[in-house]
Coordinates of C-alpha atoms and ligand atoms in Angstrom, one line a residue:
M11 CA -24.2 -39.0 14.6
A12 CA -27.1 -36.9 13.6
D13 CA -29.9 -35.9 16.4
S14 CA -32.9 -37.0 14.3
N15 CA -35.1 -35.7 17.2
R16 CA -34.0 -32.4 16.9
Y17 CA -36.5 -29.7 15.9
P18 CA -36.0 -28.0 12.5
K19 CA -35.9 -24.7 14.2
D20 CA -32.6 -25.9 16.3
I21 CA -31.1 -27.0 13.5
I22 CA -31.9 -24.0 11.4
D23 CA -30.1 -21.5 14.9
D24 CA -27.4 -23.9 14.4
A25 CA -27.0 -23.1 11.0
I26 CA -27.6 -19.2 11.5
N27 CA -24.9 -19.2 13.9
F28 CA -22.4 -21.3 12.2
I29 CA -23.0 -19.0 9.1
E30 CA -22.6 -15.8 11.4
K31 CA -19.5 -17.0 13.0
E32 CA -17.8 -17.9 9.7
R33 CA -18.8 -14.4 8.5
E34 CA -17.2 -12.9 11.2
L35 CA -14.4 -14.6 10.5
Y36 CA -14.0 -14.4 7.0
G37 CA -16.1 -11.5 5.6
D38 CA -19.4 -11.8 3.6
F39 CA -19.6 -14.5 0.9
S40 CA -21.5 -14.8 -1.8
V41 CA -22.9 -18.2 -3.9
N42 CA -22.6 -16.4 -7.3
P43 CA -19.3 -17.0 -8.4
K44 CA -19.4 -14.0 -10.7
S45 CA -19.5 -11.8 -7.5
K46 CA -16.1 -12.1 -6.8
E47 CA -14.7 -10.7 -3.9
S48 CA -14.2 -7.2 -4.2
T49 CA -10.2 -6.0 -5.7
Q50 CA -11.0 -2.6 -6.0
D51 CA -10.5 -1.6 -2.3
E52 CA -7.1 -3.8 -2.5
S53 CA -5.8 -1.7 -5.5
P54 CA -2.8 0.8 -4.1
A55 CA -4.6 3.8 -5.9
S56 CA -7.6 3.1 -3.4
Q57 CA -5.7 2.9 -1.0
S58 CA -5.2 6.2 -0.8
T59 CA -4.7 7.6 2.3
S60 CA -5.5 10.9 1.7
A61 CA -8.7 13.0 3.6
G62 CA -11.5 12.6 1.5
S63 CA -10.4 10.2 -1.3
S64 CA -13.5 8.4 -1.1
S65 CA -15.6 11.3 -2.9
N66 CA -14.2 9.6 -6.6
N67 CA -15.2 6.1 -5.4
T68 CA -12.4 4.8 -3.8
V69 CA -12.3 2.8 -1.1
T70 CA -9.7 4.1 1.4
E71 CA -7.7 2.2 4.0
P72 CA -9.4 3.4 7.3
S73 CA -6.9 4.2 9.7
L74 CA -5.9 1.9 12.1
Q75 CA -7.3 2.5 15.4
E76 CA -11.0 2.0 17.1
T77 CA -12.4 4.9 17.0
S78 CA -10.8 6.7 14.5
S79 CA -13.6 8.9 12.8
S80 CA -11.3 11.9 12.8
K81 CA -8.5 10.3 11.4
N82 CA -8.0 12.5 8.3
N83 CA -4.2 13.0 8.6
Q84 CA -2.9 9.6 7.5
Q85 CA 1.0 10.0 6.5
E86 CA 1.5 9.4 3.0
E87 CA 5.6 9.4 3.7
G88 CA 7.8 6.1 4.2
F89 CA 9.7 6.1 7.6
T90 CA 13.5 6.3 7.5
P91 CA 15.0 6.6 11.3
Q92 CA 17.9 9.2 10.5
E93 CA 21.5 8.0 11.4
G94 CA 22.7 9.4 14.2
L95 CA 20.2 11.2 15.3
F96 CA 20.0 9.4 18.8
N97 CA 22.8 10.4 20.6
K98 CA 24.4 7.3 22.0
D99 CA 27.1 8.4 23.9
E100 CA 25.3 10.5 26.5
S101 CA 24.5 8.5 29.2
N102 CA 21.6 10.6 30.6
D103 CA 20.7 10.0 27.3
V104 CA 17.4 7.8 27.0
Y105 CA 18.8 6.0 24.0
Y106 CA 21.8 5.3 25.1
H107 CA 20.0 2.9 27.6
I108 CA 18.0 1.4 25.3
D109 CA 20.7 -1.6 24.3
K110 CA 21.5 -1.9 28.2
C111 CA 18.3 -3.2 28.9
N112 CA 19.0 -7.3 29.2
S113 CA 15.5 -7.7 30.0
L114 CA 11.6 -6.9 29.2
D115 CA 11.3 -6.1 32.6
E116 CA 14.4 -3.7 32.4
L117 CA 13.2 -2.6 29.0
N118 CA 9.9 -1.8 30.9
A119 CA 11.4 0.4 33.3
L120 CA 13.2 2.5 30.8
C121 CA 10.1 3.1 28.7
Q122 CA 7.8 4.2 31.8
K123 CA 10.8 7.1 32.3
A124 CA 11.0 7.6 28.8
D125 CA 9.2 10.8 28.3
V126 CA 10.0 10.8 24.6
L127 CA 7.4 7.9 23.9
R128 CA 5.0 10.2 25.1
T129 CA 2.0 11.6 22.6
D130 CA 0.6 15.3 22.6
L131 CA -1.8 13.5 25.1
E132 CA -1.8 14.5 28.4
G133 CA -2.1 11.7 31.3
T134 CA -1.9 8.5 29.2
Q135 CA -0.2 5.4 30.7
L136 CA 2.4 3.4 29.2
V137 CA 1.5 0.5 27.0
F138 CA 4.3 -1.6 26.7
G139 CA 3.2 -5.0 25.4
V140 CA 2.0 -8.4 26.3
G141 CA 2.6 -11.9 26.2
N142 CA 4.7 -14.9 26.2
P143 CA 8.3 -13.4 26.8
D144 CA 9.7 -16.2 24.5
A145 CA 7.1 -15.9 22.3
D146 CA 7.6 -17.3 18.3
L147 CA 5.4 -15.0 17.1
M148 CA 5.1 -11.4 17.8
I149 CA 2.1 -8.9 17.1
I150 CA 2.8 -5.5 16.2
G151 CA -0.3 -2.9 16.0
E152 CA -0.3 1.1 15.8
A153 CA -0.9 2.6 19.2
P154 CA -3.1 2.2 22.3
G155 CA -6.7 3.8 21.8
A156 CA -8.7 4.6 24.7
E157 CA -9.5 1.1 26.2
E158 CA -5.9 0.0 25.7
D159 CA -5.0 3.6 27.8
K160 CA -7.1 2.8 30.3
Q161 CA -5.8 -1.2 30.9
G162 CA -2.4 -0.5 30.3
E163 CA -2.2 -3.8 27.7
P164 CA -2.6 -3.5 23.7
F165 CA -5.5 -4.8 21.8
V166 CA -7.9 -4.8 24.3
G167 CA -11.3 -3.2 22.9
K168 CA -13.3 -4.0 20.0
A169 CA -10.2 -4.4 17.4
G170 CA -8.5 -6.7 20.0
Q171 CA -11.5 -9.0 20.4
L172 CA -11.1 -9.6 16.6
L173 CA -7.8 -9.9 17.3
N174 CA -8.0 -13.1 19.5
K175 CA -10.4 -14.4 17.2
I176 CA -8.4 -14.5 14.3
L177 CA -5.6 -16.2 16.7
D178 CA -8.0 -18.6 17.7
A179 CA -8.7 -19.5 14.2
I180 CA -5.3 -20.5 13.5
N181 CA -4.6 -22.1 16.6
F182 CA -2.9 -19.5 18.9
K183 CA -3.8 -18.5 22.0
R184 CA -3.4 -14.9 22.6
E185 CA -1.0 -15.8 25.9
D186 CA 1.1 -17.6 23.3
V187 CA 2.3 -14.4 21.1
Y188 CA 3.7 -11.0 22.3
I189 CA 1.5 -8.0 21.4
A190 CA 3.1 -4.6 21.2
N191 CA 2.5 -1.3 19.1
I192 CA 4.6 1.2 17.3
L193 CA 3.6 3.3 20.0
K194 CA 3.5 2.9 23.4
H195 CA 1.3 6.0 23.8
R196 CA -1.9 6.9 23.4
P197 CA -2.2 9.6 20.5
P198 CA -5.0 12.2 21.0
N199 CA -7.8 11.7 19.0
N200 CA -6.4 8.2 18.1
R201 CA -5.2 10.2 15.4
N202 CA -2.3 8.5 13.2
P203 CA 1.0 8.5 15.2
K204 CA 3.3 11.5 13.8
P205 CA 6.4 10.2 12.3
E206 CA 8.4 12.0 14.5
E207 CA 6.7 10.1 17.2
R208 CA 7.3 6.8 15.5
E209 CA 11.1 7.7 14.8
R210 CA 11.3 8.3 18.9
S211 CA 9.7 5.3 19.9
L212 CA 10.9 2.8 17.3
P213 CA 14.2 1.9 18.9
F214 CA 12.5 0.7 22.2
L215 CA 10.5 -1.7 20.1
L216 CA 13.5 -2.9 18.3
R217 CA 15.3 -3.7 21.6
Q218 CA 11.8 -5.5 22.7
I219 CA 11.5 -7.3 19.5
D220 CA 15.2 -8.5 20.0
L221 CA 14.6 -9.4 23.6
I222 CA 11.9 -11.5 22.8
E223 CA 13.4 -12.9 19.5
P224 CA 10.3 -13.7 17.5
K225 CA 10.5 -16.2 14.2
L226 CA 7.8 -14.4 13.1
I227 CA 6.3 -10.9 13.2
L228 CA 3.1 -9.9 12.3
A229 CA 2.3 -6.1 11.5
V230 CA -1.0 -5.4 11.3
G231 CA -1.9 -2.7 9.3
K232 CA 0.0 -0.2 7.1
V233 CA 1.3 2.2 10.1
A234 CA 2.9 -0.8 11.5
A235 CA 3.8 -2.3 8.3
Q236 CA 5.6 0.8 6.8
T237 CA 7.5 1.5 10.3
L238 CA 8.7 -1.5 10.6
L239 CA 9.6 -2.1 6.6
D240 CA 10.8 1.7 6.1
K241 CA 8.8 1.4 3.4
N242 CA 6.3 4.3 1.3
L243 CA 3.8 1.4 0.0
S244 CA 0.4 0.5 0.1
L245 CA -0.5 -2.3 2.3
T246 CA -1.7 -4.4 -0.7
K247 CA 1.9 -4.3 -1.9
M248 CA 3.1 -4.9 1.4
R249 CA 0.9 -8.0 2.7
G250 CA 0.8 -11.8 1.7
Q251 CA 4.6 -12.0 1.5
F252 CA 7.2 -12.5 4.0
H253 CA 9.6 -9.8 4.1
D254 CA 12.8 -9.8 5.9
F255 CA 13.2 -7.5 8.4
R256 CA 17.0 -6.5 9.9
G257 CA 18.4 -9.9 8.7
K258 CA 17.1 -11.7 11.7
Y259 CA 13.3 -12.5 11.5
E260 CA 10.5 -12.4 8.8
L261 CA 7.6 -10.7 8.8
L262 CA 4.3 -10.7 7.3
A263 CA 1.9 -7.6 7.0
T264 CA -1.8 -8.0 7.2
Y265 CA -5.2 -5.6 7.5
H266 CA -5.7 -4.6 11.2
P267 CA -8.2 -5.9 12.6
A268 CA -10.0 -2.1 13.5
A269 CA -10.0 -1.9 9.4
L270 CA -11.5 -5.3 8.8
L271 CA -14.3 -4.3 11.6
R272 CA -15.4 -1.4 9.2
H273 CA -14.3 -2.9 6.0
P274 CA -15.8 -7.0 6.3
K275 CA -14.9 -7.4 2.7
W276 CA -10.8 -7.5 3.7
K277 CA -11.5 -10.3 6.0
R278 CA -10.9 -12.6 3.1
P279 CA -7.3 -11.7 2.2
T280 CA -6.7 -11.3 6.0
W281 CA -7.6 -15.0 6.5
K282 CA -5.3 -16.0 3.6
D283 CA -2.4 -13.9 5.2
V284 CA -3.2 -15.5 8.6
Q285 CA -3.1 -18.9 6.9
L286 CA -0.1 -18.3 5.5
L287 CA 1.5 -17.1 8.6
R288 CA 0.6 -20.1 10.5
E289 CA 1.9 -22.2 8.4
R290 CA 5.8 -20.7 8.0
Y291 CA 5.2 -20.7 11.9
D292 CA 4.9 -24.4 11.8
E293 CA 7.6 -24.8 9.4
L294 CA 9.9 -22.8 11.5
G295 CA 9.2 -25.2 14.4
G296 CA 7.1 -22.2 16.1
Q297 CA 6.7 -23.0 19.8
P298 CA 4.0 -23.7 21.1
Ligands
LIG15 N1 -4.9 -0.4 17.6 C1 -4.2 -0.8 17.6 O1 -2.9 -0.2 16.8 N2 -3.3 -1.0 18.6 C2 -3.7 -1.4 19.9 O2 -3.2 -1.9 21.1 C3 -5.4 -1.1 19.7 C4 -6.0 -0.6 18.7

């Protein structure tokens, strides 16, 4: 029931708060039906990742970590782990032990010892992953940033706060899902993970996924989507649909929360994606 004793100022303040919350979640909107949400930034051409491509008025998909002003080395190439690259027969080879890990704790202990997971930034700590080990939804980002490295937990900085809000908007609690990254160590200057770093880290992540066995995987950002799907496609092409992932899982790709902080107009398509995610989760009987 409306409270007729409320001052107009309170009502206006409430309305402003409401609109600000909506804008934060869904991005800027316009009451002018002709002003459609921008499609330019979603076109594959405008998602060119080459440095300086914004000079021709295209909007480049931003790099995927929070403080990434120095990122100008976006990788264009797809990602194909080489068959036989890892010597699975040598028991002194860390890769040999991956499939022997039968719990997340065992895998975590192996990762702690695995220098192959390190980047060329010295003194970083392992950011293994966090959340419900029985999660039906797993969220996979790119690599830890400064705050994640400090706390040893993925998505705890500004992008993480937005991720929490997105999860909340589709009725997930952070602790219900499992969150990890393609890389388990922070790259220097928050640069993009190099193909060889992704390649070295991926077998650990794949084991982690198999130990959790989620019904759905949400890959946030182009690096995560390209690495997992092994596709050299723009995010525009990959998002908005479920992909088969290794014959066992369904994977949806969407924008990275850090990208949304810099390009709020991508919040709308992200909102569509995560609603799709929630629907599919419920259809598949995801718990909780
Ligand atoms: N960006 C990522 O991709 N992962 C994190 O954990 C934090 C920021």
